[in-house]
Each structure stands twice: as C-alpha cells, then as structure tokens.
Amino acid sequence: MLIARHGWLSPLVLRQPRQGISLPKVMSSLAYASAQLHGNGQTRPNRQNYTQSLQSRFHMIVDPFSLLLVLLGPFVGSFLAVLADRLPRGESVVLARSHCRSCHFDLPFRDLIPIWSYVMRRGKCRFCGASIPPWLLYTEIAATGIAILSVLANSDPVLAWLDAVFLWLLLTLAVTDLTRFRLPDLLNGILLAVAMLLSLLPGGIGPEAALIGALIGVGSFWALRFAYHRLRGVEGLGLGDVKLMAGLGAFAGPLDLPLLVLLAALSGLAGGLIFHLTGRARSDAPPLGKRALPFGASLCGAAAVLWFLRVMAWWP
C-alpha cells in the first residue's frame, strides 16, 4: 500500500477514494498511525536507516535553496507581521514605509532588521520610546522556526518551500485574528490555492479529497453559523471563519477534518479559560460564554498540529 504523505488518521492509497468516517474506523486508523509512529516490529527502521535519514536531511539543509529558505525566514516573518498589521486596516503593504504607530516617524533600516533590532532596542521606539508590540517579534521567530521545520521535514526543496508558504499563511491568519479579529479574504483565497496545490503533489491527498474537504468545511461551518444566528439572534461564528474552512478543509481532507476541528475547539476552549482565569480580561469584559474569541487562530493552530502529525507519521 502506498501511504500518502498528507494523510495521518487514515493513510490512503493514492488517488483512490476514501470511505466515510465511523468511530471504529477512526480507532483502527489511530492504531495504524500509532504503529507507524512507534513501530510494530516490522516497520520500525533500524539505526542504519536513521543514520541515512539524518545524513539526507543534513544534505538537505546545506542545499542552496533550502539554506535560502532558512535565511529568509526572519525577513519573511517581518513582512508577515506588517501584512497582519496593515491588511485589516486597509493600508498599503508594499508602498508605505514602516513607521512607529505612536510618533509616526519612519524607521531607519537598522531598526528593520528582524529579531535583532527588537532585541537591541529592547522593544522600544528609537524616537519616542513607545513600546513595540511583542507579537511582532513572536511572528518573526515563528516564521523562522517554520522555515527550519519545513526544511527538516522534506527531502525536496520544492516541497519545503511549499510547506513553508502554507504554514506562513496559517501564521499570518492566526495573527490577524488574534490582534484584529479579522481573517482577510485575500489570505483565505491564497490558502485555498496552496492547499489545492499541495493535494496535487506526489503523496498529496488528491484533488478530489481536497475539494470534498473544502466543501464539507465551508458547508458545515456555514450551517453552524446560520443555525446559531437563528437560535440566539446573534452571530456566533464570523464569516471569515467560514471562508477559512475552504483552505483548511482542502488541506485536511474529509477524514482528517474532524480531527482538525476537534483540536481547534479544545485549544480555543483552553485558551479562553486560561485568559479568563489568569485575570487578563478587563473587569468590564462580558462573561466568557458571551465573549468573542478568535476561533480562526485556533483553527490555524490545529492545522499546523495536523501538518506536524503527518510529518511525524512519515519520519524518517
């Protein structure tokens, strides 16, 4: 059986249709995945195979295109931070100069070096001393980590770049949702296109499964949004979350989609409880049950976890 690179819960024969989900099938798939991850006496690679795998990944890291990906990671993260900050505001992402939000002075080049400039300035503006939001630094660090993980997870530089682009899109969407409660249509559309492209590659879930996953994702979330509005009279799910499910559904496919939603729901609930219990919410904030939560960020995080699980199922 050929195991698809992008299938974790239910490894599939490439380009063959997958059957519907049931609890016994999910449990059987989990057992199969566990055997793939931990070895069952037949599939576990020996020390020589591990050594060969590590050697191949070392050669992958020193590959010029892969090395370029890693070196560009911090700069891509800086651009993604600008994108997440300006796109929801309707500001130009390319033409406008980077400037301080407090004093509006244009930042010199030495203050635009990713990670380094933030650390050297201790998160303060050079001109007015205003604090720079720390999520800008976190975005640059996360984008760099994504580049490194993508290189380590792939033996092909092209696949490494595509995985990095996909994860960078997830990062940007998560940041925009966390900071602005917005999921821009442009980013959702690009995410769908990249997810469909990944499905066409060797080891992908196939365009049929990707399309079905996208339709199920959008349809189910639209139905949930409609039903909640009819029952409560308010919007319980943003339209951006519905559009986001097109790209995430195309990435997950119909069988891994329930896992993605479950991970997102659990992480969103945990994040909301932690935020509430640690007292970070304002005293005049509404109760937790009536408070808006950035569920799109949880969905993006769950998709990243699913990507990691699929990589682990293929390692080495």
mmCIF file of C-alpha atoms in Angstrom:
data_model
loop_
_atom_site.group_PDB
_atom_site.id
_atom_site.type_symbol
_atom_site.label_atom_id
_atom_site.label_comp_id
_atom_site.label_asym_id
_atom_site.label_seq_id
_atom_site.Cartn_x
_atom_site.Cartn_y
_atom_site.Cartn_z
ATOM 1 C CA MET A 1 0.000 0.000 0.000
ATOM 2 C CA LEU A 2 1.261 3.466 -0.836
ATOM 3 C CA ILE A 3 0.861 5.697 2.189
ATOM 4 C CA ALA A 4 0.015 9.284 1.335
ATOM 5 C CA ARG A 5 2.369 11.901 2.657
ATOM 6 C CA HIS A 6 -0.579 14.069 3.634
ATOM 7 C CA GLY A 7 -2.720 11.518 5.430
ATOM 8 C CA TRP A 8 -2.394 10.786 9.159
ATOM 9 C CA LEU A 9 -5.563 9.495 10.744
ATOM 10 C CA SER A 10 -6.427 7.297 7.794
ATOM 11 C CA PRO A 11 -3.480 6.641 5.444
ATOM 12 C CA LEU A 12 -4.860 6.278 1.957
ATOM 13 C CA VAL A 13 -3.968 4.643 -1.311
ATOM 14 C CA LEU A 14 -3.005 7.464 -3.623
ATOM 15 C CA ARG A 15 -5.761 8.755 -5.855
ATOM 16 C CA GLN A 16 -8.277 6.203 -4.565
ATOM 17 C CA PRO A 17 -11.454 7.433 -2.845
ATOM 18 C CA ARG A 18 -11.642 7.292 0.913
ATOM 19 C CA GLN A 19 -14.649 5.945 2.748
ATOM 20 C CA GLY A 20 -16.743 7.730 5.343
ATOM 21 C CA ILE A 21 -15.811 8.135 8.969
ATOM 22 C CA SER A 22 -17.110 5.963 11.786
ATOM 23 C CA LEU A 23 -15.798 5.544 15.308
ATOM 24 C CA PRO A 24 -14.411 2.021 14.714
ATOM 25 C CA LYS A 25 -12.623 3.222 11.590
ATOM 26 C CA VAL A 26 -11.144 6.173 13.454
ATOM 27 C CA MET A 27 -9.927 3.911 16.279
ATOM 28 C CA SER A 28 -8.469 1.484 13.750
ATOM 29 C CA SER A 29 -6.749 4.336 11.956
ATOM 30 C CA LEU A 30 -5.339 5.642 15.222
ATOM 31 C CA ALA A 31 -3.937 2.210 15.972
ATOM 32 C CA TYR A 32 -2.405 2.045 12.494
ATOM 33 C CA ALA A 33 -0.900 5.503 12.893
ATOM 34 C CA SER A 34 0.485 4.528 16.287
ATOM 35 C CA ALA A 35 2.136 1.507 14.704
ATOM 36 C CA GLN A 36 3.654 3.749 12.064
ATOM 37 C CA LEU A 37 4.882 6.201 14.689
ATOM 38 C CA HIS A 38 6.219 3.792 17.300
ATOM 39 C CA GLY A 39 6.981 0.713 15.259
ATOM 40 C CA ASN A 40 5.387 -2.732 15.431
ATOM 41 C CA GLY A 41 8.430 -4.938 14.978
ATOM 42 C CA GLN A 42 8.194 -4.793 11.184
ATOM 43 C CA THR A 43 8.072 -1.150 10.172
ATOM 44 C CA ARG A 44 10.427 0.403 12.704
ATOM 45 C CA PRO A 45 13.617 1.489 10.896
ATOM 46 C CA ASN A 46 16.952 0.331 12.269
ATOM 47 C CA ARG A 47 19.856 2.519 13.358
ATOM 48 C CA GLN A 48 21.389 2.456 9.876
ATOM 49 C CA ASN A 49 18.187 3.791 8.341
ATOM 50 C CA TYR A 50 18.050 6.562 10.935
ATOM 51 C CA THR A 51 21.662 7.463 10.152
ATOM 52 C CA GLN A 52 20.932 7.575 6.436
ATOM 53 C CA SER A 53 17.849 9.691 7.097
ATOM 54 C CA LEU A 54 19.808 12.173 9.202
ATOM 55 C CA GLN A 55 22.541 12.334 6.568
ATOM 56 C CA SER A 56 19.992 13.045 3.832
ATOM 57 C CA ARG A 57 18.463 15.819 5.925
ATOM 58 C CA PHE A 58 21.901 17.298 6.579
ATOM 59 C CA HIS A 59 22.483 17.451 2.823
ATOM 60 C CA MET A 60 19.012 18.972 2.524
ATOM 61 C CA ILE A 61 19.906 21.750 4.972
ATOM 62 C CA VAL A 62 23.081 22.681 3.072
ATOM 63 C CA ASP A 63 21.179 22.670 -0.232
ATOM 64 C CA PRO A 64 21.284 26.256 -1.594
ATOM 65 C CA PHE A 65 17.504 26.581 -1.982
ATOM 66 C CA SER A 66 16.880 25.144 1.476
ATOM 67 C CA LEU A 67 19.546 27.338 3.027
ATOM 68 C CA LEU A 68 17.978 30.335 1.315
ATOM 69 C CA LEU A 69 14.615 29.388 2.818
ATOM 70 C CA VAL A 70 16.077 29.320 6.327
ATOM 71 C CA LEU A 71 17.952 32.602 5.860
ATOM 72 C CA LEU A 72 14.848 34.338 4.516
ATOM 73 C CA GLY A 73 12.706 33.075 7.395
ATOM 74 C CA PRO A 74 13.206 36.104 9.700
ATOM 75 C CA PHE A 75 12.654 38.581 6.860
ATOM 76 C CA VAL A 76 9.514 36.764 5.762
ATOM 77 C CA GLY A 77 8.339 36.905 9.364
ATOM 78 C CA SER A 78 8.895 40.668 9.414
ATOM 79 C CA PHE A 79 6.867 41.015 6.218
ATOM 80 C CA LEU A 80 4.101 38.792 7.590
ATOM 81 C CA ALA A 81 3.914 40.950 10.706
ATOM 82 C CA VAL A 82 3.488 44.036 8.528
ATOM 83 C CA LEU A 83 0.899 42.182 6.469
ATOM 84 C CA ALA A 84 -1.064 41.167 9.563
ATOM 85 C CA ASP A 85 -0.943 44.725 10.889
ATOM 86 C CA ARG A 86 -1.810 46.656 7.740
ATOM 87 C CA LEU A 87 -4.098 44.403 5.733
ATOM 88 C CA PRO A 88 -7.019 44.560 8.211
ATOM 89 C CA ARG A 89 -6.578 48.346 8.374
ATOM 90 C CA GLY A 90 -6.790 48.681 4.590
ATOM 91 C CA GLU A 91 -3.296 50.199 4.410
ATOM 92 C CA SER A 92 -0.745 49.586 1.691
ATOM 93 C CA VAL A 93 1.538 46.672 2.485
ATOM 94 C CA VAL A 94 4.278 47.448 -0.052
ATOM 95 C CA LEU A 95 4.279 51.181 -0.762
ATOM 96 C CA ALA A 96 4.047 52.667 2.737
ATOM 97 C CA ARG A 97 7.242 52.977 4.795
ATOM 98 C CA SER A 98 7.496 51.209 8.134
ATOM 99 C CA HIS A 99 6.885 53.717 10.911
ATOM 100 C CA CYS A 100 6.143 53.972 14.616
ATOM 101 C CA ARG A 101 2.433 53.903 15.409
ATOM 102 C CA SER A 102 2.951 56.395 18.241
ATOM 103 C CA CYS A 103 5.202 59.136 16.834
ATOM 104 C CA HIS A 104 4.763 58.241 13.125
ATOM 105 C CA PHE A 105 8.498 58.610 12.388
ATOM 106 C CA ASP A 106 9.750 56.449 9.535
ATOM 107 C CA LEU A 107 12.014 53.724 10.870
ATOM 108 C CA PRO A 108 15.596 53.600 9.530
ATOM 109 C CA PHE A 109 16.991 50.427 8.034
ATOM 110 C CA ARG A 110 18.899 49.500 11.193
ATOM 111 C CA ASP A 111 15.573 49.312 13.046
ATOM 112 C CA LEU A 112 14.086 46.950 10.466
ATOM 113 C CA ILE A 113 16.483 44.025 10.903
ATOM 114 C CA PRO A 114 14.292 41.115 12.036
ATOM 115 C CA ILE A 115 14.631 39.951 15.659
ATOM 116 C CA TRP A 116 17.974 41.730 16.119
ATOM 117 C CA SER A 117 16.583 45.284 16.035
ATOM 118 C CA TYR A 118 13.805 44.441 18.514
ATOM 119 C CA VAL A 119 16.259 42.879 20.951
ATOM 120 C CA MET A 120 18.793 45.704 20.655
ATOM 121 C CA ARG A 121 16.134 48.393 21.125
ATOM 122 C CA ARG A 122 14.532 46.364 23.936
ATOM 123 C CA GLY A 123 11.173 46.612 22.264
ATOM 124 C CA LYS A 124 11.147 50.432 22.272
ATOM 125 C CA CYS A 125 10.891 53.014 19.513
ATOM 126 C CA ARG A 126 14.181 54.828 18.901
ATOM 127 C CA PHE A 127 12.471 58.228 18.664
ATOM 128 C CA CYS A 128 9.668 58.318 21.223
ATOM 129 C CA GLY A 129 10.386 55.330 23.439
ATOM 130 C CA ALA A 130 6.955 53.818 22.887
ATOM 131 C CA SER A 131 6.686 50.074 23.340
ATOM 132 C CA ILE A 132 6.656 47.960 20.193
ATOM 133 C CA PRO A 133 4.048 45.182 20.326
ATOM 134 C CA PRO A 134 5.854 41.950 21.247
ATOM 135 C CA TRP A 135 3.763 39.921 18.806
ATOM 136 C CA LEU A 136 5.860 41.430 16.020
ATOM 137 C CA LEU A 137 8.918 39.693 17.468
ATOM 138 C CA TYR A 138 6.988 36.470 18.053
ATOM 139 C CA THR A 139 5.862 36.448 14.420
ATOM 140 C CA GLU A 140 9.448 36.793 13.173
ATOM 141 C CA ILE A 141 10.641 33.990 15.448
ATOM 142 C CA ALA A 142 7.738 31.734 14.466
ATOM 143 C CA ALA A 143 8.341 32.321 10.749
ATOM 144 C CA THR A 144 11.998 31.387 11.202
ATOM 145 C CA GLY A 145 11.019 28.210 13.035
ATOM 146 C CA ILE A 146 8.592 27.347 10.245
ATOM 147 C CA ALA A 147 11.369 27.632 7.662
ATOM 148 C CA ILE A 148 13.630 25.326 9.669
ATOM 149 C CA LEU A 149 10.885 22.751 10.283
ATOM 150 C CA SER A 150 9.899 22.742 6.607
ATOM 151 C CA VAL A 151 13.480 22.010 5.579
ATOM 152 C CA LEU A 152 13.861 19.230 8.145
ATOM 153 C CA ALA A 153 10.536 17.666 7.157
ATOM 154 C CA ASN A 154 11.224 17.410 3.421
ATOM 155 C CA SER A 155 13.922 15.872 1.282
ATOM 156 C CA ASP A 156 12.852 18.028 -1.672
ATOM 157 C CA PRO A 157 13.490 21.805 -1.582
ATOM 158 C CA VAL A 158 10.335 22.494 -3.598
ATOM 159 C CA LEU A 159 8.181 20.676 -1.050
ATOM 160 C CA ALA A 160 9.984 22.502 1.742
ATOM 161 C CA TRP A 161 9.149 25.864 0.183
ATOM 162 C CA LEU A 162 5.504 24.908 -0.391
ATOM 163 C CA ASP A 163 5.087 23.669 3.170
ATOM 164 C CA ALA A 164 6.713 26.842 4.468
ATOM 165 C CA VAL A 165 4.359 29.027 2.427
ATOM 166 C CA PHE A 166 1.363 27.087 3.724
ATOM 167 C CA LEU A 167 2.483 27.394 7.350
ATOM 168 C CA TRP A 168 3.374 31.071 6.901
ATOM 169 C CA LEU A 169 -0.168 31.693 5.681
ATOM 170 C CA LEU A 170 -1.542 29.932 8.753
ATOM 171 C CA LEU A 171 0.683 32.085 10.942
ATOM 172 C CA THR A 172 -0.446 35.320 9.292
ATOM 173 C CA LEU A 173 -4.127 34.419 9.521
ATOM 174 C CA ALA A 174 -3.735 33.462 13.173
ATOM 175 C CA VAL A 175 -2.005 36.749 13.992
ATOM 176 C CA THR A 176 -4.624 38.860 12.207
ATOM 177 C CA ASP A 177 -7.394 37.041 14.037
ATOM 178 C CA LEU A 178 -5.677 37.368 17.414
ATOM 179 C CA THR A 179 -4.902 41.061 17.004
ATOM 180 C CA ARG A 180 -7.797 42.327 14.855
ATOM 181 C CA PHE A 181 -10.472 39.618 14.866
ATOM 182 C CA ARG A 182 -10.164 39.630 11.089
ATOM 183 C CA LEU A 183 -9.483 36.918 8.520
ATOM 184 C CA PRO A 184 -8.809 38.753 5.235
ATOM 185 C CA ASP A 185 -10.368 37.262 2.106
ATOM 186 C CA LEU A 186 -7.079 37.640 0.226
ATOM 187 C CA LEU A 187 -5.222 35.391 2.657
ATOM 188 C CA ASN A 188 -8.071 32.871 2.746
ATOM 189 C CA GLY A 189 -8.038 32.669 -1.042
ATOM 190 C CA ILE A 190 -4.275 32.159 -1.215
ATOM 191 C CA LEU A 191 -4.506 29.495 1.496
ATOM 192 C CA LEU A 192 -7.088 27.576 -0.540
ATOM 193 C CA ALA A 193 -4.922 27.771 -3.671
ATOM 194 C CA VAL A 194 -1.832 26.500 -1.829
ATOM 195 C CA ALA A 195 -3.799 23.687 -0.177
ATOM 196 C CA MET A 196 -5.138 22.551 -3.548
ATOM 197 C CA LEU A 197 -1.617 22.672 -4.985
ATOM 198 C CA LEU A 198 -0.303 20.519 -2.132
ATOM 199 C CA SER A 199 -3.023 17.967 -2.830
ATOM 200 C CA LEU A 200 -1.751 17.561 -6.410
ATOM 201 C CA LEU A 201 1.821 16.744 -5.420
ATOM 202 C CA PRO A 202 3.154 13.193 -5.009
ATOM 203 C CA GLY A 203 1.907 11.905 -1.687
ATOM 204 C CA GLY A 204 -0.868 14.505 -1.524
ATOM 205 C CA ILE A 205 -4.435 13.613 -0.655
ATOM 206 C CA GLY A 206 -5.530 14.221 -4.252
ATOM 207 C CA PRO A 207 -7.710 16.995 -5.705
ATOM 208 C CA GLU A 208 -10.929 15.038 -5.190
ATOM 209 C CA ALA A 209 -10.374 14.616 -1.452
ATOM 210 C CA ALA A 210 -9.192 18.224 -1.167
ATOM 211 C CA LEU A 211 -12.291 19.547 -2.925
ATOM 212 C CA ILE A 212 -14.608 17.393 -0.824
ATOM 213 C CA GLY A 213 -12.855 18.528 2.340
ATOM 214 C CA ALA A 214 -13.211 22.180 1.320
ATOM 215 C CA LEU A 215 -16.914 21.782 0.575
ATOM 216 C CA ILE A 216 -17.574 19.947 3.832
ATOM 217 C CA GLY A 217 -15.607 22.516 5.808
ATOM 218 C CA VAL A 218 -17.389 25.518 4.316
ATOM 219 C CA GLY A 219 -20.808 23.853 4.312
ATOM 220 C CA SER A 220 -20.675 22.663 7.907
ATOM 221 C CA PHE A 221 -19.410 25.971 9.280
ATOM 222 C CA TRP A 222 -21.944 27.953 7.258
ATOM 223 C CA ALA A 223 -24.728 25.721 8.606
ATOM 224 C CA LEU A 224 -23.396 26.205 12.138
ATOM 225 C CA ARG A 225 -23.276 29.962 11.649
ATOM 226 C CA PHE A 226 -26.830 30.026 10.256
ATOM 227 C CA ALA A 227 -28.253 27.798 12.999
ATOM 228 C CA TYR A 228 -26.624 29.797 15.801
ATOM 229 C CA HIS A 229 -27.933 33.053 14.388
ATOM 230 C CA ARG A 230 -31.460 31.666 14.146
ATOM 231 C CA LEU A 231 -31.399 30.294 17.699
ATOM 232 C CA ARG A 232 -29.617 33.133 19.520
ATOM 233 C CA GLY A 233 -30.234 36.096 17.247
ATOM 234 C CA VAL A 234 -26.523 36.987 17.147
ATOM 235 C CA GLU A 235 -23.571 35.890 15.077
ATOM 236 C CA GLY A 236 -21.715 33.140 16.882
ATOM 237 C CA LEU A 237 -19.277 32.465 14.059
ATOM 238 C CA GLY A 238 -17.695 35.013 11.787
ATOM 239 C CA LEU A 239 -17.967 34.754 8.028
ATOM 240 C CA GLY A 240 -14.173 34.814 7.840
ATOM 241 C CA ASP A 241 -14.064 31.538 9.770
ATOM 242 C CA VAL A 242 -16.407 30.000 7.204
ATOM 243 C CA LYS A 243 -14.165 31.106 4.337
ATOM 244 C CA LEU A 244 -11.080 29.918 6.211
ATOM 245 C CA MET A 245 -12.518 26.399 6.292
ATOM 246 C CA ALA A 246 -12.227 26.200 2.500
ATOM 247 C CA GLY A 247 -8.437 26.180 2.680
ATOM 248 C CA LEU A 248 -8.240 24.131 5.866
ATOM 249 C CA GLY A 249 -10.733 21.588 4.557
ATOM 250 C CA ALA A 250 -8.754 21.241 1.336
ATOM 251 C CA PHE A 251 -5.625 20.629 3.384
ATOM 252 C CA ALA A 252 -7.148 18.169 5.852
ATOM 253 C CA GLY A 253 -9.433 16.243 3.521
ATOM 254 C CA PRO A 254 -12.780 14.774 4.597
ATOM 255 C CA LEU A 255 -11.380 12.233 7.056
ATOM 256 C CA ASP A 256 -8.852 14.373 8.902
ATOM 257 C CA LEU A 257 -11.204 17.357 9.041
ATOM 258 C CA PRO A 258 -12.993 16.193 12.239
ATOM 259 C CA LEU A 259 -9.636 15.898 13.990
ATOM 260 C CA LEU A 260 -8.699 19.417 12.927
ATOM 261 C CA VAL A 261 -11.972 20.878 14.225
ATOM 262 C CA LEU A 262 -11.689 18.913 17.474
ATOM 263 C CA LEU A 263 -8.153 20.185 18.081
ATOM 264 C CA ALA A 264 -9.275 23.737 17.325
ATOM 265 C CA ALA A 265 -12.249 23.504 19.683
ATOM 266 C CA LEU A 266 -10.156 22.111 22.532
ATOM 267 C CA SER A 267 -7.367 24.650 22.084
ATOM 268 C CA GLY A 268 -9.842 27.523 21.770
ATOM 269 C CA LEU A 269 -11.648 26.464 24.937
ATOM 270 C CA ALA A 270 -8.378 26.031 26.818
ATOM 271 C CA GLY A 271 -7.116 29.408 25.642
ATOM 272 C CA GLY A 272 -10.331 31.147 26.662
ATOM 273 C CA LEU A 273 -10.284 29.563 30.115
ATOM 274 C CA ILE A 274 -6.626 30.443 30.681
ATOM 275 C CA PHE A 275 -7.245 34.018 29.572
ATOM 276 C CA HIS A 276 -10.207 34.261 31.932
ATOM 277 C CA LEU A 277 -8.620 32.564 34.952
ATOM 278 C CA THR A 278 -5.351 34.485 34.791
ATOM 279 C CA GLY A 279 -7.260 37.752 35.074
ATOM 280 C CA ARG A 280 -6.023 39.152 31.774
ATOM 281 C CA ALA A 281 -9.546 40.078 30.754
ATOM 282 C CA ARG A 282 -10.811 43.559 31.664
ATOM 283 C CA SER A 283 -13.053 43.875 34.676
ATOM 284 C CA ASP A 284 -15.849 45.209 32.470
ATOM 285 C CA ALA A 285 -15.477 42.402 29.907
ATOM 286 C CA PRO A 286 -18.569 40.273 29.234
ATOM 287 C CA PRO A 287 -18.823 36.747 30.662
ATOM 288 C CA LEU A 288 -16.726 34.077 28.983
ATOM 289 C CA GLY A 289 -19.759 32.499 27.341
ATOM 290 C CA LYS A 290 -20.656 35.798 25.647
ATOM 291 C CA ARG A 291 -17.144 36.960 24.799
ATOM 292 C CA ALA A 292 -15.788 36.961 21.254
ATOM 293 C CA LEU A 293 -12.884 34.549 20.846
ATOM 294 C CA PRO A 294 -10.521 34.344 17.840
ATOM 295 C CA PHE A 295 -11.548 30.851 16.743
ATOM 296 C CA GLY A 296 -9.778 31.316 13.417
ATOM 297 C CA ALA A 297 -6.456 31.364 15.248
ATOM 298 C CA SER A 298 -7.346 28.058 16.919
ATOM 299 C CA LEU A 299 -8.242 26.564 13.540
ATOM 300 C CA CYS A 300 -4.912 27.665 12.066
ATOM 301 C CA GLY A 301 -3.045 26.261 15.040
ATOM 302 C CA ALA A 302 -4.891 22.960 14.713
ATOM 303 C CA ALA A 303 -3.962 22.795 11.019
ATOM 304 C CA ALA A 304 -0.309 23.315 11.953
ATOM 305 C CA VAL A 305 -0.561 20.493 14.509
ATOM 306 C CA LEU A 306 -2.112 18.238 11.859
ATOM 307 C CA TRP A 307 0.746 19.074 9.495
ATOM 308 C CA PHE A 308 3.222 18.130 12.219
ATOM 309 C CA LEU A 309 1.445 14.834 12.926
ATOM 310 C CA ARG A 310 1.591 13.933 9.255
ATOM 311 C CA VAL A 311 5.278 14.751 9.150
ATOM 312 C CA MET A 312 5.901 12.557 12.189
ATOM 313 C CA ALA A 313 3.998 9.705 10.547
ATOM 314 C CA TRP A 314 6.444 9.938 7.646
ATOM 315 C CA TRP A 315 9.604 10.360 9.725
ATOM 316 C CA PRO A 316 12.248 9.304 8.886
#
